[in-house]
Amino acid sequence: MSMSFKALIVEDNREMACSLNMLLRTEDFEADIVTSGLEAQKALSSNPPDIILLDLGLPDMDGMKLLTNLRMWSSIPVVVVSGRLNVEQKVAALDAGADDYITKPFSPDELSARIRVAIRHKAPDMLVSHKYSVGDLEINYELFRVSVGGSDVGLTQSEFKIVALLGKNAGHVLTYDYLINQLWGPSAMGDNQILRVNMANIRRKIEKKPSSPRYIFTEVGVGYRMATEDTLAVENPK
């Protein structure tokens, strides 16, 4: 990445803000730091960044409100960096439009990988790609085919739709309700069993060790996330 990328850090803890700033500089980002929701709104309206690192616990407003307002007019990638561990809050942030959510304390390598994924996810060439590959896994959207090591794994239609949707949003957590709504409609939302059965079948077909997945990770109580080359190295160190 080049210095043409700019980040906005929305964090009222000075020590944490400085740590995030140092991390971003190692990724060749220029970063501005603001400590309140009001300052963030001013910065976003005057000089929109390429990515936002957002803390939810701001002194003047909840970060969720800032996120919701932002999504009314902008698709700037947002990675929530928060100390809130509650699963419902994580789901709410992702459903409100956050591209990713990582809790404190975090691994700097993992956050760096998720930032790179969030930036690339908005790149135009990602939208026209007919294939997605990570490790030995390849998704061919034109042929409706998923292969591992060059061999077709034989997914059913529903299984392919799940993998295809995760692949198109690789690196991002898709909530259970979002996946179910996209695949089976709103009437099926809230019933995760059909999704879990399909995921168990998918993992038996694409993973060497289904109990220790390499390609599709479970965010417990939230949803699923497809690996990218960046996150694959972090999640599966040699």
Coordinates of N, CA and C in Angstrom, one line a residue:
M1 N 0.8 -1.2 0.0 CA 0.0 0.0 0.0 C 0.9 1.2 0.0
S2 N 0.4 2.3 -0.6 CA 1.1 3.5 -0.6 C 0.6 4.5 0.3
M3 N 1.3 5.7 0.4 CA 0.8 6.7 1.4 C -0.4 7.4 0.9
S4 N -0.9 7.0 -0.3 CA -2.2 7.7 -0.8 C -3.4 7.2 0.1
F5 N -3.2 6.2 0.9 CA -4.3 5.7 1.7 C -4.3 6.5 3.0
K6 N -5.5 6.9 3.4 CA -5.7 7.7 4.6 C -6.7 7.1 5.5
A7 N -6.4 7.1 6.8 CA -7.3 6.5 7.8 C -7.7 7.5 8.8
L8 N -8.9 7.3 9.4 CA -9.4 8.1 10.5 C -9.6 7.2 11.7
I9 N -8.9 7.5 12.8 CA -9.0 6.8 14.0 C -9.9 7.6 15.0
V10 N -11.0 6.9 15.3 CA -12.0 7.5 16.2 C -11.9 6.8 17.6
E11 N -11.1 7.4 18.5 CA -10.8 6.7 19.7 C -10.5 7.7 20.8
D12 N -11.2 7.7 21.9 CA -10.9 8.7 23.0 C -9.8 8.3 24.0
N13 N -9.3 7.1 23.9 CA -8.2 6.6 24.7 C -6.9 7.0 24.0
R14 N -6.2 7.9 24.5 CA -5.0 8.4 23.8 C -4.0 7.3 23.5
E15 N -3.8 6.5 24.5 CA -2.8 5.4 24.4 C -3.1 4.5 23.3
M16 N -4.4 4.1 23.3 CA -4.9 3.2 22.2 C -4.8 3.9 20.9
A17 N -5.2 5.1 20.8 CA -5.1 5.9 19.5 C -3.7 5.9 19.0
C18 N -2.8 6.2 19.8 CA -1.4 6.2 19.4 C -0.9 4.8 18.9
S19 N -1.3 3.8 19.6 CA -1.0 2.4 19.2 C -1.5 2.1 17.8
L20 N -2.8 2.5 17.6 CA -3.4 2.3 16.3 C -2.7 3.1 15.2
N21 N -2.3 4.3 15.5 CA -1.6 5.2 14.6 C -0.3 4.5 14.2
M22 N 0.5 4.0 15.2 CA 1.7 3.4 14.9 C 1.5 2.2 14.0
L23 N 0.5 1.4 14.3 CA 0.2 0.2 13.5 C -0.1 0.6 12.0
L24 N -0.9 1.6 11.9 CA -1.3 2.1 10.5 C -0.1 2.6 9.7
R25 N 0.8 3.2 10.4 CA 2.0 3.7 9.7 C 2.9 2.6 9.2
T26 N 2.9 1.4 9.9 CA 3.6 0.3 9.4 C 3.0 -0.3 8.1
E27 N 1.7 0.1 7.9 CA 1.0 -0.4 6.7 C 1.0 0.8 5.7
D28 N 1.8 1.8 5.9 CA 1.9 3.0 5.0 C 0.6 3.8 4.9
F29 N -0.1 3.9 6.0 CA -1.3 4.8 6.0 C -0.9 6.1 6.7
E30 N -1.5 7.1 6.2 CA -1.5 8.4 7.0 C -2.8 8.4 7.8
A31 N -2.7 8.8 9.0 CA -3.8 8.7 9.9 C -4.1 10.0 10.7
D32 N -5.4 10.4 10.8 CA -5.8 11.4 11.7 C -6.5 10.8 12.9
I33 N -6.4 11.4 14.0 CA -7.0 10.9 15.3 C -8.0 11.9 15.8
V34 N -9.2 11.5 16.0 CA -10.2 12.3 16.7 C -10.7 11.5 17.9
T35 N -11.2 12.3 18.9 CA -11.5 11.6 20.2 C -13.0 11.7 20.5
S36 N -13.8 12.2 19.6 CA -15.3 12.3 19.9 C -16.1 12.1 18.6
G37 N -17.4 11.8 18.8 CA -18.2 11.6 17.6 C -18.4 12.9 16.8
L38 N -18.5 14.0 17.5 CA -18.6 15.3 16.8 C -17.4 15.6 16.0
E39 N -16.2 15.4 16.5 CA -15.0 15.6 15.8 C -14.9 14.7 14.6
A40 N -15.4 13.4 14.7 CA -15.4 12.5 13.6 C -16.3 12.9 12.5
Q41 N -17.5 13.4 12.9 CA -18.4 13.9 11.9 C -17.9 15.1 11.1
K42 N -17.2 16.0 11.7 CA -16.5 17.1 11.1 C -15.4 16.6 10.1
A43 N -14.6 15.7 10.6 CA -13.5 15.2 9.8 C -14.1 14.4 8.5
L44 N -15.1 13.7 8.7 CA -15.7 12.9 7.6 C -16.3 13.8 6.6
S45 N -16.9 14.9 7.0 CA -17.6 15.8 6.0 C -16.6 16.6 5.3
S46 N -15.4 16.9 5.9 CA -14.4 17.8 5.3 C -13.4 17.1 4.5
N47 N -13.0 15.9 5.0 CA -11.9 15.2 4.3 C -12.1 13.7 4.5
P48 N -13.0 13.0 3.8 CA -13.3 11.6 4.0 C -12.1 10.7 3.8
P49 N -11.8 9.8 4.7 CA -10.7 8.9 4.7 C -11.0 7.7 3.8
D50 N -10.0 6.8 3.6 CA -10.2 5.5 2.9 C -10.7 4.4 3.8
I51 N -10.5 4.6 5.2 CA -10.9 3.6 6.1 C -11.0 4.3 7.5
I52 N -12.0 3.8 8.3 CA -12.2 4.3 9.7 C -12.0 3.2 10.7
L53 N -11.2 3.4 11.7 CA -11.1 2.5 12.9 C -11.9 3.2 14.0
L54 N -13.0 2.5 14.3 CA -14.0 3.1 15.2 C -14.2 2.4 16.5
D55 N -14.0 3.2 17.6 CA -14.3 2.7 19.0 C -15.8 3.1 19.2
L56 N -16.5 2.2 19.9 CA -17.9 2.5 20.1 C -18.2 3.3 21.4
G57 N -17.2 3.3 22.3 CA -17.4 4.0 23.6 C -16.9 5.4 23.5
L58 N -17.6 6.3 22.8 CA -17.1 7.7 22.7 C -17.8 8.6 23.8
P59 N -17.1 9.7 24.2 CA -17.6 10.5 25.3 C -18.9 11.2 25.0
D60 N -19.2 11.6 23.7 CA -20.3 12.4 23.4 C -21.5 11.7 22.7
M61 N -21.2 10.5 22.2 CA -22.2 9.7 21.5 C -21.8 8.3 21.4
D62 N -22.7 7.4 21.2 CA -22.3 6.0 21.0 C -21.8 5.8 19.6
G63 N -20.8 5.1 19.4 CA -20.2 4.8 18.1 C -21.2 4.2 17.1
M64 N -22.2 3.5 17.7 CA -23.2 2.9 16.8 C -24.0 4.0 16.1
K65 N -24.3 5.1 16.7 CA -25.0 6.2 16.1 C -24.2 6.8 15.0
L66 N -22.9 7.0 15.3 CA -22.0 7.5 14.2 C -21.9 6.6 13.0
L67 N -21.9 5.3 13.3 CA -21.8 4.3 12.2 C -23.1 4.3 11.4
T68 N -24.2 4.4 12.1 CA -25.5 4.4 11.4 C -25.7 5.6 10.5
N69 N -25.3 6.8 11.1 CA -25.4 8.0 10.3 C -24.5 8.0 9.1
L70 N -23.3 7.4 9.3 CA -22.3 7.3 8.1 C -22.9 6.5 7.0
R71 N -23.5 5.4 7.3 CA -24.0 4.5 6.3 C -25.2 5.1 5.5
M72 N -25.7 6.2 6.0 CA -26.8 6.8 5.2 C -26.3 7.5 3.9
W73 N -24.9 7.8 3.9 CA -24.4 8.5 2.8 C -23.1 8.0 2.3
S74 N -22.4 7.1 3.0 CA -21.1 6.7 2.6 C -20.9 5.2 2.8
S75 N -20.0 4.6 1.9 CA -19.6 3.2 2.1 C -18.2 3.0 2.5
I76 N -17.6 4.1 3.1 CA -16.2 4.0 3.6 C -16.1 2.8 4.5
P77 N -15.0 2.0 4.3 CA -14.8 0.8 5.1 C -14.7 1.2 6.6
V78 N -15.4 0.5 7.5 CA -15.3 0.8 8.9 C -14.9 -0.5 9.6
V79 N -13.8 -0.5 10.4 CA -13.4 -1.6 11.2 C -13.7 -1.1 12.7
V80 N -14.6 -1.8 13.4 CA -14.9 -1.4 14.7 C -13.8 -2.1 15.6
V81 N -13.1 -1.3 16.4 CA -12.1 -1.7 17.4 C -12.6 -1.4 18.8
S82 N -13.2 -2.4 19.4 CA -13.9 -2.1 20.7 C -13.6 -3.1 21.8
G83 N -13.8 -2.6 23.0 CA -13.7 -3.5 24.2 C -15.0 -4.2 24.5
R84 N -16.1 -3.9 23.7 CA -17.4 -4.5 24.0 C -17.3 -6.0 23.5
L85 N -17.5 -6.9 24.4 CA -17.4 -8.3 24.0 C -18.8 -9.0 23.8
N86 N -19.8 -8.2 24.1 CA -21.2 -8.8 24.0 C -21.5 -9.2 22.5
V87 N -21.9 -10.4 22.3 CA -22.2 -10.9 21.0 C -23.3 -10.1 20.3
E88 N -24.3 -9.7 21.0 CA -25.4 -9.0 20.4 C -25.0 -7.6 19.9
Q89 N -24.0 -7.0 20.6 CA -23.5 -5.7 20.2 C -22.7 -5.9 18.9
K90 N -21.9 -6.9 18.9 CA -21.1 -7.2 17.7 C -22.0 -7.4 16.5
V91 N -23.0 -8.2 16.7 CA -24.0 -8.5 15.6 C -24.6 -7.2 15.1
A92 N -25.0 -6.3 16.1 CA -25.7 -5.1 15.8 C -24.8 -4.2 15.0
A93 N -23.5 -4.1 15.3 CA -22.5 -3.3 14.6 C -22.3 -3.8 13.1
L94 N -22.2 -5.1 13.0 CA -22.1 -5.6 11.6 C -23.3 -5.4 10.8
D95 N -24.5 -5.6 11.4 CA -25.7 -5.4 10.7 C -25.9 -3.9 10.3
A96 N -25.4 -3.0 11.2 CA -25.5 -1.6 10.9 C -24.5 -1.1 9.8
G97 N -23.6 -2.0 9.4 CA -22.8 -1.6 8.2 C -21.3 -1.6 8.5
A98 N -20.9 -2.1 9.7 CA -19.4 -2.2 9.9 C -18.9 -3.3 9.0
D99 N -17.7 -3.1 8.5 CA -17.1 -4.1 7.6 C -16.4 -5.2 8.4
D100 N -16.0 -4.9 9.6 CA -15.4 -5.9 10.5 C -15.5 -5.4 11.9
Y101 N -15.2 -6.3 12.9 CA -15.3 -6.0 14.3 C -14.2 -6.8 15.0
I102 N -13.3 -6.1 15.7 CA -12.3 -6.8 16.4 C -12.3 -6.3 17.8
T103 N -12.1 -7.1 18.8 CA -12.2 -6.7 20.2 C -10.8 -6.5 20.8
K104 N -10.8 -5.6 21.8 CA -9.5 -5.4 22.5 C -9.4 -6.4 23.7
P105 N -8.2 -6.8 24.0 CA -7.0 -6.6 23.2 C -6.9 -7.5 22.0
F106 N -6.1 -7.1 21.0 CA -6.1 -7.8 19.7 C -4.7 -8.0 19.3
S107 N -4.5 -8.9 18.3 CA -3.2 -9.1 17.7 C -3.0 -8.0 16.6
P108 N -1.9 -7.3 16.7 CA -1.6 -6.3 15.6 C -1.6 -6.9 14.2
D109 N -1.1 -8.2 14.1 CA -1.1 -8.8 12.8 C -2.5 -9.1 12.3
E110 N -3.4 -9.5 13.2 CA -4.7 -9.7 12.8 C -5.4 -8.4 12.4
L111 N -5.3 -7.4 13.1 CA -5.9 -6.1 12.8 C -5.3 -5.6 11.4
S112 N -4.0 -5.7 11.2 CA -3.5 -5.3 9.9 C -4.1 -6.1 8.8
A113 N -4.2 -7.4 9.0 CA -4.8 -8.2 7.9 C -6.3 -7.8 7.6
R114 N -7.0 -7.5 8.7 CA -8.4 -7.1 8.5 C -8.6 -5.7 7.8
I115 N -7.6 -4.8 8.1 CA -7.6 -3.5 7.5 C -7.4 -3.7 6.0
R116 N -6.4 -4.5 5.6 CA -6.1 -4.7 4.2 C -7.3 -5.3 3.5
V117 N -7.9 -6.3 4.1 CA -9.1 -6.9 3.5 C -10.2 -5.9 3.3
A118 N -10.5 -5.0 4.3 CA -11.5 -4.0 4.2 C -11.3 -3.0 3.1
I119 N -10.0 -2.6 2.9 CA -9.7 -1.7 1.9 C -9.9 -2.4 0.5
R120 N -9.4 -3.6 0.4 CA -9.5 -4.3 -0.9 C -10.9 -4.6 -1.3
H121 N -11.7 -4.8 -0.2 CA -13.1 -5.2 -0.5 C -13.9 -4.1 -1.2
K122 N -13.4 -2.9 -1.1 CA -14.1 -1.8 -1.8 C -13.5 -1.5 -3.2
A123 N -12.4 -2.2 -3.5 CA -11.8 -2.0 -4.8 C -12.7 -2.4 -6.0
P124 N -12.8 -1.7 -7.0 CA -13.7 -2.0 -8.2 C -13.4 -3.4 -8.8
D125 N -12.1 -3.8 -8.8 CA -11.7 -5.0 -9.5 C -12.3 -6.2 -8.7
M126 N -12.6 -6.1 -7.4 CA -13.2 -7.2 -6.7 C -14.6 -7.5 -7.1
L127 N -15.2 -6.4 -7.7 CA -16.7 -6.6 -8.0 C -16.9 -7.3 -9.3
V128 N -15.8 -7.4 -10.2 CA -16.0 -8.0 -11.5 C -15.3 -9.3 -11.6
S129 N -14.6 -9.8 -10.6 CA -13.9 -11.0 -10.6 C -14.9 -12.2 -10.7
H130 N -14.5 -13.2 -11.6 CA -15.4 -14.3 -11.8 C -14.9 -15.5 -10.9
K131 N -13.7 -15.3 -10.3 CA -13.2 -16.4 -9.4 C -12.7 -15.8 -8.1
Y132 N -12.7 -16.6 -7.1 CA -12.0 -16.2 -5.8 C -11.2 -17.4 -5.4
S133 N -10.0 -17.2 -4.9 CA -9.2 -18.3 -4.5 C -8.4 -17.9 -3.2
V134 N -8.3 -18.8 -2.3 CA -7.5 -18.7 -1.1 C -6.9 -20.0 -0.8
G135 N -5.6 -20.1 -0.6 CA -4.9 -21.3 -0.4 C -5.2 -22.3 -1.5
D136 N -5.7 -23.5 -1.3 CA -6.0 -24.4 -2.3 C -7.4 -24.4 -2.8
L137 N -8.2 -23.5 -2.1 CA -9.6 -23.4 -2.4 C -9.9 -22.4 -3.5
E138 N -10.7 -22.8 -4.5 CA -11.1 -21.8 -5.6 C -12.6 -21.9 -5.8
I139 N -13.2 -20.7 -5.9 CA -14.6 -20.6 -6.2 C -14.7 -20.0 -7.6
N140 N -15.4 -20.7 -8.5 CA -15.6 -20.3 -9.9 C -17.1 -19.9 -10.0
Y141 N -17.4 -18.6 -10.1 CA -18.7 -18.1 -10.1 C -19.4 -18.4 -11.4
E142 N -18.7 -18.4 -12.5 CA -19.3 -18.7 -13.8 C -19.7 -20.1 -13.9
L143 N -18.9 -21.0 -13.4 CA -19.1 -22.5 -13.6 C -19.9 -23.0 -12.4
F144 N -20.2 -22.2 -11.4 CA -20.8 -22.7 -10.2 C -20.1 -23.9 -9.6
R145 N -18.8 -23.7 -9.4 CA -17.9 -24.8 -9.0 C -17.0 -24.4 -7.9
V146 N -16.8 -25.2 -6.9 CA -15.8 -25.0 -5.9 C -14.9 -26.2 -5.9
S147 N -13.6 -25.9 -5.9 CA -12.6 -26.9 -5.9 C -11.5 -26.7 -4.9
V148 N -10.9 -27.8 -4.4 CA -9.8 -27.8 -3.5 C -8.7 -28.6 -4.1
G149 N -7.5 -27.9 -4.3 CA -6.4 -28.6 -5.0 C -6.7 -29.0 -6.4
G150 N -7.6 -28.3 -7.0 CA -8.0 -28.6 -8.4 C -9.1 -29.6 -8.6
S151 N -9.6 -30.2 -7.5 CA -10.6 -31.2 -7.6 C -12.0 -30.6 -7.1
D152 N -13.0 -30.8 -8.0 CA -14.3 -30.4 -7.6 C -14.8 -31.1 -6.3
V153 N -15.3 -30.3 -5.4 CA -15.7 -30.9 -4.1 C -17.2 -31.3 -4.1
G154 N -17.9 -31.0 -5.2 CA -19.3 -31.5 -5.3 C -20.3 -30.9 -4.3
L155 N -20.4 -29.6 -4.3 CA -21.3 -28.9 -3.4 C -22.7 -29.0 -4.0
T156 N -23.7 -29.1 -3.1 CA -25.1 -28.9 -3.6 C -25.4 -27.4 -3.9
Q157 N -26.5 -27.2 -4.5 CA -26.9 -25.8 -4.9 C -26.8 -24.9 -3.7
S158 N -27.5 -25.3 -2.6 CA -27.5 -24.5 -1.4 C -26.1 -24.3 -0.8
E159 N -25.3 -25.3 -0.8 CA -24.0 -25.2 -0.2 C -23.1 -24.3 -1.1
F160 N -23.3 -24.4 -2.4 CA -22.5 -23.4 -3.3 C -22.9 -22.0 -3.0
K161 N -24.2 -21.7 -2.8 CA -24.6 -20.4 -2.6 C -24.0 -19.8 -1.3
I162 N -23.9 -20.6 -0.3 CA -23.3 -20.2 1.0 C -21.8 -19.8 0.8
V163 N -21.1 -20.7 0.1 CA -19.7 -20.5 -0.1 C -19.4 -19.3 -1.0
A164 N -20.3 -19.2 -2.1 CA -20.1 -18.1 -3.0 C -20.4 -16.7 -2.3
L165 N -21.4 -16.7 -1.5 CA -21.7 -15.4 -0.8 C -20.5 -15.1 0.2
L166 N -20.0 -16.1 0.9 CA -18.9 -15.8 1.8 C -17.6 -15.4 1.0
G167 N -17.4 -16.0 -0.1 CA -16.3 -15.7 -0.9 C -16.3 -14.3 -1.5
K168 N -17.5 -13.8 -1.8 CA -17.7 -12.4 -2.3 C -17.5 -11.4 -1.2
N169 N -17.6 -11.9 0.0 CA -17.4 -11.0 1.2 C -16.2 -11.5 2.0
A170 N -15.2 -12.1 1.4 CA -14.1 -12.7 2.1 C -13.5 -11.7 3.1
G171 N -13.2 -12.2 4.3 CA -12.6 -11.4 5.3 C -13.5 -10.7 6.2
H172 N -14.8 -10.7 5.8 CA -15.8 -10.0 6.5 C -16.8 -11.0 7.2
V173 N -17.2 -10.7 8.4 CA -18.2 -11.5 9.1 C -19.6 -11.3 8.5
L174 N -20.2 -12.4 8.0 CA -21.6 -12.3 7.6 C -22.5 -12.9 8.7
T175 N -23.4 -12.2 9.2 CA -24.2 -12.7 10.4 C -25.1 -13.8 9.9
Y176 N -25.6 -14.7 10.9 CA -26.5 -15.8 10.5 C -27.7 -15.3 9.8
D177 N -28.3 -14.2 10.4 CA -29.6 -13.7 9.8 C -29.4 -13.2 8.4
Y178 N -28.2 -12.5 8.2 CA -27.9 -12.0 6.8 C -27.8 -13.1 5.8
L179 N -27.1 -14.2 6.2 CA -26.9 -15.3 5.3 C -28.3 -16.0 5.0
I180 N -29.0 -16.2 6.1 CA -30.3 -16.9 5.9 C -31.3 -16.1 5.1
N181 N -31.3 -14.8 5.3 CA -32.2 -13.9 4.5 C -31.8 -13.9 3.0
Q182 N -30.5 -13.9 2.7 CA -30.0 -13.9 1.4 C -30.3 -15.2 0.7
L183 N -30.3 -16.3 1.4 CA -30.4 -17.6 0.8 C -31.8 -18.2 0.8
W184 N -32.6 -18.0 1.9 CA -33.9 -18.6 2.1 C -35.0 -17.6 2.4
G185 N -34.7 -16.3 2.5 CA -35.7 -15.3 2.6 C -35.9 -15.0 4.1
P186 N -36.6 -13.9 4.4 CA -36.8 -13.4 5.7 C -37.7 -14.3 6.6
S187 N -38.5 -15.1 6.0 CA -39.4 -16.0 6.8 C -38.6 -17.0 7.5
A188 N -37.3 -17.3 7.0 CA -36.5 -18.4 7.7 C -35.5 -17.8 8.7
M189 N -35.5 -16.4 8.8 CA -34.6 -15.8 9.7 C -34.8 -16.2 11.2
G190 N -33.8 -16.4 11.9 CA -33.9 -16.8 13.3 C -33.8 -18.3 13.5
D191 N -33.9 -19.1 12.4 CA -33.7 -20.5 12.4 C -32.3 -20.9 11.9
N192 N -31.4 -21.0 12.8 CA -30.0 -21.2 12.3 C -29.7 -22.7 12.0
Q193 N -30.6 -23.6 12.3 CA -30.3 -25.0 12.2 C -30.0 -25.4 10.7
I194 N -30.8 -24.9 9.8 CA -30.6 -25.2 8.4 C -29.2 -24.7 7.9
L195 N -28.8 -23.6 8.4 CA -27.5 -23.0 8.0 C -26.4 -23.9 8.6
R196 N -26.5 -24.3 9.9 CA -25.5 -25.1 10.5 C -25.3 -26.4 9.9
V197 N -26.4 -27.0 9.4 CA -26.4 -28.3 8.8 C -25.6 -28.2 7.5
N198 N -25.9 -27.1 6.7 CA -25.3 -26.9 5.4 C -23.8 -26.7 5.7
M199 N -23.4 -25.9 6.7 CA -22.0 -25.5 7.0 C -21.3 -26.8 7.4
A200 N -21.9 -27.7 8.1 CA -21.2 -28.9 8.5 C -20.9 -29.7 7.3
N201 N -21.8 -29.8 6.3 CA -21.6 -30.5 5.1 C -20.5 -29.9 4.3
I202 N -20.5 -28.6 4.2 CA -19.5 -27.8 3.4 C -18.1 -28.1 4.0
R203 N -18.0 -28.1 5.3 CA -16.7 -28.3 5.9 C -16.2 -29.7 5.7
R204 N -17.1 -30.7 5.7 CA -16.6 -32.0 5.4 C -16.1 -32.2 4.0
K205 N -16.5 -31.3 3.1 CA -16.1 -31.4 1.7 C -14.9 -30.5 1.4
I206 N -14.7 -29.4 2.1 CA -13.6 -28.5 1.7 C -12.4 -28.5 2.7
E207 N -12.7 -29.0 4.0 CA -11.6 -28.9 5.0 C -11.0 -30.2 5.3
K208 N -9.7 -30.2 5.4 CA -9.0 -31.5 5.8 C -9.4 -31.9 7.2
K209 N -9.5 -30.9 8.1 CA -10.0 -31.1 9.5 C -11.2 -30.3 9.7
P210 N -12.4 -30.7 9.5 CA -13.6 -29.9 9.7 C -13.7 -29.3 11.1
S211 N -13.1 -30.0 12.1 CA -13.2 -29.4 13.5 C -12.2 -28.3 13.7
S212 N -11.2 -28.1 12.8 CA -10.3 -27.0 12.8 C -10.2 -26.4 11.4
P213 N -11.3 -25.6 11.1 CA -11.4 -25.1 9.7 C -10.3 -24.2 9.3
R214 N -9.9 -24.3 8.1 CA -8.8 -23.4 7.5 C -9.4 -22.3 6.6
Y215 N -10.6 -22.6 6.1 CA -11.2 -21.6 5.1 C -12.3 -20.8 5.6
I216 N -13.3 -21.5 6.3 CA -14.5 -20.8 6.8 C -14.5 -20.8 8.3
F217 N -14.4 -19.6 8.9 CA -14.3 -19.5 10.4 C -15.6 -19.2 11.0
T218 N -15.9 -19.7 12.1 CA -17.1 -19.4 12.9 C -16.8 -18.2 13.9
E219 N -17.6 -17.2 13.8 CA -17.6 -16.1 14.8 C -18.7 -16.5 15.8
V220 N -18.4 -17.1 16.9 CA -19.4 -17.7 17.8 C -20.5 -16.8 18.1
G221 N -21.7 -17.2 17.9 CA -22.9 -16.4 18.2 C -23.2 -15.3 17.2
V222 N -22.4 -15.2 16.2 CA -22.5 -14.1 15.2 C -22.7 -14.5 13.8
G223 N -21.8 -15.3 13.3 CA -21.9 -15.7 11.9 C -20.6 -16.4 11.4
Y224 N -20.4 -16.3 10.1 CA -19.2 -17.0 9.5 C -18.4 -16.0 8.7
R225 N -17.1 -16.3 8.5 CA -16.2 -15.5 7.8 C -15.3 -16.3 6.9
M226 N -15.2 -16.0 5.6 CA -14.3 -16.7 4.7 C -12.9 -16.1 4.8
A227 N -11.9 -17.0 4.8 CA -10.5 -16.6 4.9 C -10.1 -15.8 3.7
T228 N -9.0 -15.0 3.8 CA -8.3 -14.4 2.7 C -6.9 -14.8 2.8
E229 N -6.1 -14.5 1.8 CA -4.6 -14.9 1.9 C -4.0 -14.2 3.1
D230 N -4.4 -13.0 3.4 CA -3.8 -12.3 4.6 C -4.3 -12.9 5.9
T231 N -5.6 -13.2 6.0 CA -6.1 -13.7 7.3 C -5.7 -15.2 7.4
L232 N -5.5 -15.9 6.3 CA -5.1 -17.3 6.3 C -3.8 -17.5 7.0
A233 N -2.9 -16.6 6.7 CA -1.6 -16.6 7.3 C -1.6 -16.4 8.8
V234 N -2.6 -15.5 9.2 CA -2.7 -15.1 10.6 C -3.4 -16.3 11.4
E235 N -4.5 -16.8 10.8 CA -5.3 -17.8 11.5 C -4.6 -19.2 11.4
N236 N -3.7 -19.4 10.4 CA -3.1 -20.7 10.3 C -1.6 -20.5 10.1
P237 N -0.9 -20.0 11.2 CA 0.5 -19.8 11.1 C 1.3 -21.1 10.9
K238 N 2.4 -21.1 10.2 CA 3.2 -22.3 9.9 C 3.9 -22.6 11.2

